[in-house]
Amino acid sequence: MIMHTILVLHGPNLNLLGTREPEVYGTLTLTDIDARLHELARRLGVEVRSVQANGEGALIDALHEAREWASGVIFNPGGYTHTSVALRDAITAVGLPVLEVHLSNVQAREPFRHHSYIAPVCVGSISGLGWRSYTLALTYLAEKLSERAT
Ligand code: DQA
């Protein structure tokens, strides 16, 4: 049986989770969220590797490198969601299935957060469910990848 490995890619400012606007993003730190993802991955029979970067270039490099080893990507691009053509192009270029996730409900926030450059090139988007946006994305990807493998 193939053991799928999934990249969990966290964008800018997500390293500050826990102290960053907890009323919007919750009180868990990025380490807490990654720990929950690793635990869930174990139960689902997949592996996750987490990367956080504040720079657009580093996120693009992480997507390029994932071509070599990942079966799919869970991506919270943070503020770049609403600005970055380059990240969108990277997703298209690597051809991996990418799920867009957001902790907060971006549609219920400022108008500039309503548009995502990333969403049209992703498999789907999960927004507003706090840290569970990530765990639900992982459950979906693990199930979907195992279907493909059989
Ligand atoms: C975010 C939403 C973005 O609009 C914001 O810029 C972030 C976090 C979220 O997870 O809710 O940095 O991606």
PDB file of C-alpha atoms and ligand atoms in Angstrom:
ATOM      1  CA  MET A   1       0.000   0.000   0.000  1.00  0.00           C
ATOM      2  CA  ILE A   2       1.255   3.490  -0.880  1.00  0.00           C
ATOM      3  CA  MET A   3       1.915   5.769   2.110  1.00  0.00           C
ATOM      4  CA  HIS A   4       0.899   9.225   0.914  1.00  0.00           C
ATOM      5  CA  THR A   5       2.734  12.274   2.172  1.00  0.00           C
ATOM      6  CA  ILE A   6       0.910  15.597   2.330  1.00  0.00           C
ATOM      7  CA  LEU A   7       2.500  19.025   2.537  1.00  0.00           C
ATOM      8  CA  VAL A   8       0.803  21.385   5.003  1.00  0.00           C
ATOM      9  CA  LEU A   9       1.927  24.834   3.956  1.00  0.00           C
ATOM     10  CA  HIS A  10       1.333  27.799   6.249  1.00  0.00           C
ATOM     11  CA  GLY A  11       1.802  31.305   4.884  1.00  0.00           C
ATOM     12  CA  PRO A  12       2.742  34.663   6.392  1.00  0.00           C
ATOM     13  CA  ASN A  13       2.031  35.595  10.007  1.00  0.00           C
ATOM     14  CA  LEU A  14       0.709  32.143  10.861  1.00  0.00           C
ATOM     15  CA  ASN A  15       3.850  31.580  12.952  1.00  0.00           C
ATOM     16  CA  LEU A  16       2.243  34.066  15.377  1.00  0.00           C
ATOM     17  CA  LEU A  17      -0.916  32.018  15.920  1.00  0.00           C
ATOM     18  CA  GLY A  18      -1.900  31.804  19.567  1.00  0.00           C
ATOM     19  CA  THR A  19      -1.123  35.450  20.208  1.00  0.00           C
ATOM     20  CA  ARG A  20      -2.191  36.935  16.857  1.00  0.00           C
ATOM     21  CA  GLU A  21      -5.783  38.240  17.075  1.00  0.00           C
ATOM     22  CA  PRO A  22      -7.009  35.183  19.033  1.00  0.00           C
ATOM     23  CA  GLU A  23     -10.619  36.368  18.699  1.00  0.00           C
ATOM     24  CA  VAL A  24     -10.242  35.893  14.908  1.00  0.00           C
ATOM     25  CA  TYR A  25      -7.767  33.006  14.626  1.00  0.00           C
ATOM     26  CA  GLY A  26      -8.223  31.102  17.910  1.00  0.00           C
ATOM     27  CA  THR A  27      -5.823  30.393  20.741  1.00  0.00           C
ATOM     28  CA  LEU A  28      -3.959  27.381  19.361  1.00  0.00           C
ATOM     29  CA  THR A  29      -0.383  27.939  18.253  1.00  0.00           C
ATOM     30  CA  LEU A  30       0.912  26.692  14.930  1.00  0.00           C
ATOM     31  CA  THR A  31       2.735  23.936  16.832  1.00  0.00           C
ATOM     32  CA  ASP A  32      -0.589  22.873  18.418  1.00  0.00           C
ATOM     33  CA  ILE A  33      -2.292  22.746  15.013  1.00  0.00           C
ATOM     34  CA  ASP A  34       0.591  20.788  13.482  1.00  0.00           C
ATOM     35  CA  ALA A  35       0.478  18.339  16.427  1.00  0.00           C
ATOM     36  CA  ARG A  36      -3.236  17.732  15.793  1.00  0.00           C
ATOM     37  CA  LEU A  37      -2.539  17.195  12.115  1.00  0.00           C
ATOM     38  CA  HIS A  38       0.262  14.729  12.818  1.00  0.00           C
ATOM     39  CA  GLU A  39      -1.953  12.777  15.213  1.00  0.00           C
ATOM     40  CA  LEU A  40      -4.828  12.689  12.713  1.00  0.00           C
ATOM     41  CA  ALA A  41      -2.457  11.708   9.893  1.00  0.00           C
ATOM     42  CA  ARG A  42      -1.289   8.722  11.943  1.00  0.00           C
ATOM     43  CA  ARG A  43      -4.883   7.563  12.355  1.00  0.00           C
ATOM     44  CA  LEU A  44      -5.631   8.107   8.654  1.00  0.00           C
ATOM     45  CA  GLY A  45      -2.514   6.253   7.526  1.00  0.00           C
ATOM     46  CA  VAL A  46      -0.850   9.218   5.805  1.00  0.00           C
ATOM     47  CA  GLU A  47       2.175  11.335   6.618  1.00  0.00           C
ATOM     48  CA  VAL A  48       2.204  15.138   6.887  1.00  0.00           C
ATOM     49  CA  ARG A  49       5.113  17.529   6.617  1.00  0.00           C
ATOM     50  CA  SER A  50       4.501  21.093   7.768  1.00  0.00           C
ATOM     51  CA  VAL A  51       6.270  24.147   6.439  1.00  0.00           C
ATOM     52  CA  GLN A  52       5.671  27.770   7.440  1.00  0.00           C
ATOM     53  CA  ALA A  53       7.118  30.710   5.540  1.00  0.00           C
ATOM     54  CA  ASN A  54       6.488  34.424   5.603  1.00  0.00           C
ATOM     55  CA  GLY A  55       7.861  35.152   2.151  1.00  0.00           C
ATOM     56  CA  GLU A  56       6.119  34.544  -1.135  1.00  0.00           C
ATOM     57  CA  GLY A  57       9.311  33.155  -2.720  1.00  0.00           C
ATOM     58  CA  ALA A  58       9.831  30.597   0.043  1.00  0.00           C
ATOM     59  CA  LEU A  59       6.226  29.428  -0.336  1.00  0.00           C
ATOM     60  CA  ILE A  60       6.712  29.076  -4.094  1.00  0.00           C
ATOM     61  CA  ASP A  61       9.936  27.097  -3.505  1.00  0.00           C
ATOM     62  CA  ALA A  62       8.123  24.808  -1.044  1.00  0.00           C
ATOM     63  CA  LEU A  63       5.435  24.111  -3.658  1.00  0.00           C
ATOM     64  CA  HIS A  64       8.076  23.381  -6.312  1.00  0.00           C
ATOM     65  CA  GLU A  65       9.972  21.034  -3.985  1.00  0.00           C
ATOM     66  CA  ALA A  66       6.748  19.230  -3.051  1.00  0.00           C
ATOM     67  CA  ARG A  67       6.593  17.912  -6.629  1.00  0.00           C
ATOM     68  CA  GLU A  68       9.357  15.490  -5.638  1.00  0.00           C
ATOM     69  CA  TRP A  69       7.617  13.897  -2.656  1.00  0.00           C
ATOM     70  CA  ALA A  70       4.060  15.079  -1.919  1.00  0.00           C
ATOM     71  CA  SER A  71       0.768  13.575  -3.085  1.00  0.00           C
ATOM     72  CA  GLY A  72      -1.201  16.693  -2.164  1.00  0.00           C
ATOM     73  CA  VAL A  73      -1.037  20.028  -0.397  1.00  0.00           C
ATOM     74  CA  ILE A  74      -3.089  21.770   2.293  1.00  0.00           C
ATOM     75  CA  PHE A  75      -2.348  25.453   1.894  1.00  0.00           C
ATOM     76  CA  ASN A  76      -3.200  28.489   3.997  1.00  0.00           C
ATOM     77  CA  PRO A  77      -1.642  31.319   1.983  1.00  0.00           C
ATOM     78  CA  GLY A  78      -2.601  33.956   4.587  1.00  0.00           C
ATOM     79  CA  GLY A  79      -2.713  37.470   3.143  1.00  0.00           C
ATOM     80  CA  TYR A  80      -1.152  36.309  -0.150  1.00  0.00           C
ATOM     81  CA  THR A  81      -4.486  34.621  -0.879  1.00  0.00           C
ATOM     82  CA  HIS A  82      -5.822  38.001  -1.864  1.00  0.00           C
ATOM     83  CA  THR A  83      -2.796  39.337  -3.740  1.00  0.00           C
ATOM     84  CA  SER A  84      -0.609  36.674  -5.293  1.00  0.00           C
ATOM     85  CA  VAL A  85      -0.731  35.735  -8.954  1.00  0.00           C
ATOM     86  CA  ALA A  86       2.712  34.136  -8.482  1.00  0.00           C
ATOM     87  CA  LEU A  87       1.413  31.653  -5.883  1.00  0.00           C
ATOM     88  CA  ARG A  88      -1.545  30.818  -8.074  1.00  0.00           C
ATOM     89  CA  ASP A  89       0.833  30.174 -10.988  1.00  0.00           C
ATOM     90  CA  ALA A  90       2.986  27.933  -8.764  1.00  0.00           C
ATOM     91  CA  ILE A  91      -0.045  25.815  -7.849  1.00  0.00           C
ATOM     92  CA  THR A  92      -0.948  25.412 -11.502  1.00  0.00           C
ATOM     93  CA  ALA A  93       2.665  24.670 -12.422  1.00  0.00           C
ATOM     94  CA  VAL A  94       3.216  21.866  -9.911  1.00  0.00           C
ATOM     95  CA  GLY A  95      -0.015  20.084 -10.788  1.00  0.00           C
ATOM     96  CA  LEU A  96      -0.563  18.656  -7.290  1.00  0.00           C
ATOM     97  CA  PRO A  97      -4.039  18.665  -5.744  1.00  0.00           C
ATOM     98  CA  VAL A  98      -4.135  21.688  -3.416  1.00  0.00           C
ATOM     99  CA  LEU A  99      -6.790  22.456  -0.816  1.00  0.00           C
ATOM    100  CA  GLU A 100      -7.073  26.079   0.292  1.00  0.00           C
ATOM    101  CA  VAL A 101      -7.749  26.535   4.007  1.00  0.00           C
ATOM    102  CA  HIS A 102      -8.427  29.528   6.231  1.00  0.00           C
ATOM    103  CA  LEU A 103      -8.986  29.632   9.955  1.00  0.00           C
ATOM    104  CA  SER A 104     -11.324  32.618   9.753  1.00  0.00           C
ATOM    105  CA  ASN A 105     -14.388  32.986   7.544  1.00  0.00           C
ATOM    106  CA  VAL A 106     -12.862  35.232   4.907  1.00  0.00           C
ATOM    107  CA  GLN A 107     -16.258  35.885   3.281  1.00  0.00           C
ATOM    108  CA  ALA A 108     -17.543  37.399   6.528  1.00  0.00           C
ATOM    109  CA  ARG A 109     -14.605  39.803   6.826  1.00  0.00           C
ATOM    110  CA  GLU A 110     -13.375  42.909   4.969  1.00  0.00           C
ATOM    111  CA  PRO A 111     -14.243  43.042   1.252  1.00  0.00           C
ATOM    112  CA  PHE A 112     -10.561  42.778   0.230  1.00  0.00           C
ATOM    113  CA  ARG A 113     -10.531  39.266   1.740  1.00  0.00           C
ATOM    114  CA  HIS A 114     -13.480  38.094  -0.354  1.00  0.00           C
ATOM    115  CA  HIS A 115     -11.397  37.503  -3.453  1.00  0.00           C
ATOM    116  CA  SER A 116      -8.939  34.623  -3.631  1.00  0.00           C
ATOM    117  CA  TYR A 117      -6.439  34.306  -6.476  1.00  0.00           C
ATOM    118  CA  ILE A 118      -5.802  30.788  -5.265  1.00  0.00           C
ATOM    119  CA  ALA A 119      -9.313  29.306  -5.043  1.00  0.00           C
ATOM    120  CA  PRO A 120      -9.921  28.761  -8.798  1.00  0.00           C
ATOM    121  CA  VAL A 121      -6.837  26.521  -9.091  1.00  0.00           C
ATOM    122  CA  CYS A 122      -7.545  24.523  -5.921  1.00  0.00           C
ATOM    123  CA  VAL A 123      -9.569  21.350  -5.490  1.00  0.00           C
ATOM    124  CA  GLY A 124     -11.698  23.231  -2.953  1.00  0.00           C
ATOM    125  CA  SER A 125     -11.600  25.708  -0.099  1.00  0.00           C
ATOM    126  CA  ILE A 126     -12.427  25.409   3.597  1.00  0.00           C
ATOM    127  CA  SER A 127     -12.803  28.639   5.523  1.00  0.00           C
ATOM    128  CA  GLY A 128     -14.054  29.731   8.923  1.00  0.00           C
ATOM    129  CA  LEU A 129     -13.788  26.508  10.891  1.00  0.00           C
ATOM    130  CA  GLY A 130     -10.728  27.481  12.924  1.00  0.00           C
ATOM    131  CA  TRP A 131      -8.067  24.762  13.272  1.00  0.00           C
ATOM    132  CA  ARG A 132     -10.674  22.266  12.075  1.00  0.00           C
ATOM    133  CA  SER A 133     -10.393  23.794   8.588  1.00  0.00           C
ATOM    134  CA  TYR A 134      -7.032  22.008   8.463  1.00  0.00           C
ATOM    135  CA  THR A 135      -8.150  18.695   9.973  1.00  0.00           C
ATOM    136  CA  LEU A 136     -11.181  18.494   7.683  1.00  0.00           C
ATOM    137  CA  ALA A 137      -8.955  19.213   4.690  1.00  0.00           C
ATOM    138  CA  LEU A 138      -6.598  16.429   5.770  1.00  0.00           C
ATOM    139  CA  THR A 139      -9.464  13.951   6.197  1.00  0.00           C
ATOM    140  CA  TYR A 140     -10.709  14.781   2.708  1.00  0.00           C
ATOM    141  CA  LEU A 141      -7.296  14.515   1.036  1.00  0.00           C
ATOM    142  CA  ALA A 142      -6.386  11.257   2.772  1.00  0.00           C
ATOM    143  CA  GLU A 143      -9.701   9.693   1.714  1.00  0.00           C
ATOM    144  CA  LYS A 144      -9.443  10.986  -1.828  1.00  0.00           C
ATOM    145  CA  LEU A 145      -5.843   9.805  -2.273  1.00  0.00           C
ATOM    146  CA  SER A 146      -6.646   6.347  -0.953  1.00  0.00           C
ATOM    147  CA  GLU A 147      -9.548   6.071  -3.422  1.00  0.00           C
ATOM    148  CA  ARG A 148      -7.167   6.913  -6.255  1.00  0.00           C
ATOM    149  CA  ALA A 149      -4.676   4.300  -5.060  1.00  0.00           C
ATOM    150  CA  THR A 150      -7.209   1.458  -5.204  1.00  0.00           C
TER     151      THR A 150
HETATM  152  C1  DQA B   1      -6.221  33.726   6.858  1.00  0.00           C
HETATM  153  C2  DQA B   1      -7.162  34.791   6.287  1.00  0.00           C
HETATM  154  C3  DQA B   1      -6.389  35.855   5.534  1.00  0.00           C
HETATM  155  O1  DQA B   1      -7.282  36.850   5.022  1.00  0.00           O
HETATM  156  C4  DQA B   1      -5.401  36.539   6.454  1.00  0.00           C
HETATM  157  O2  DQA B   1      -4.632  37.471   5.738  1.00  0.00           O
HETATM  158  C5  DQA B   1      -4.523  35.563   7.178  1.00  0.00           C
HETATM  159  C6  DQA B   1      -5.123  34.351   7.712  1.00  0.00           C
HETATM  160  C7  DQA B   1      -6.970  32.706   7.745  1.00  0.00           C
HETATM  161  O3  DQA B   1      -6.430  31.635   7.992  1.00  0.00           O
HETATM  162  O4  DQA B   1      -8.077  32.991   8.210  1.00  0.00           O
HETATM  163  O5  DQA B   1      -3.343  35.805   7.391  1.00  0.00           O
HETATM  164  O6  DQA B   1      -5.626  33.013   5.781  1.00  0.00           O
END
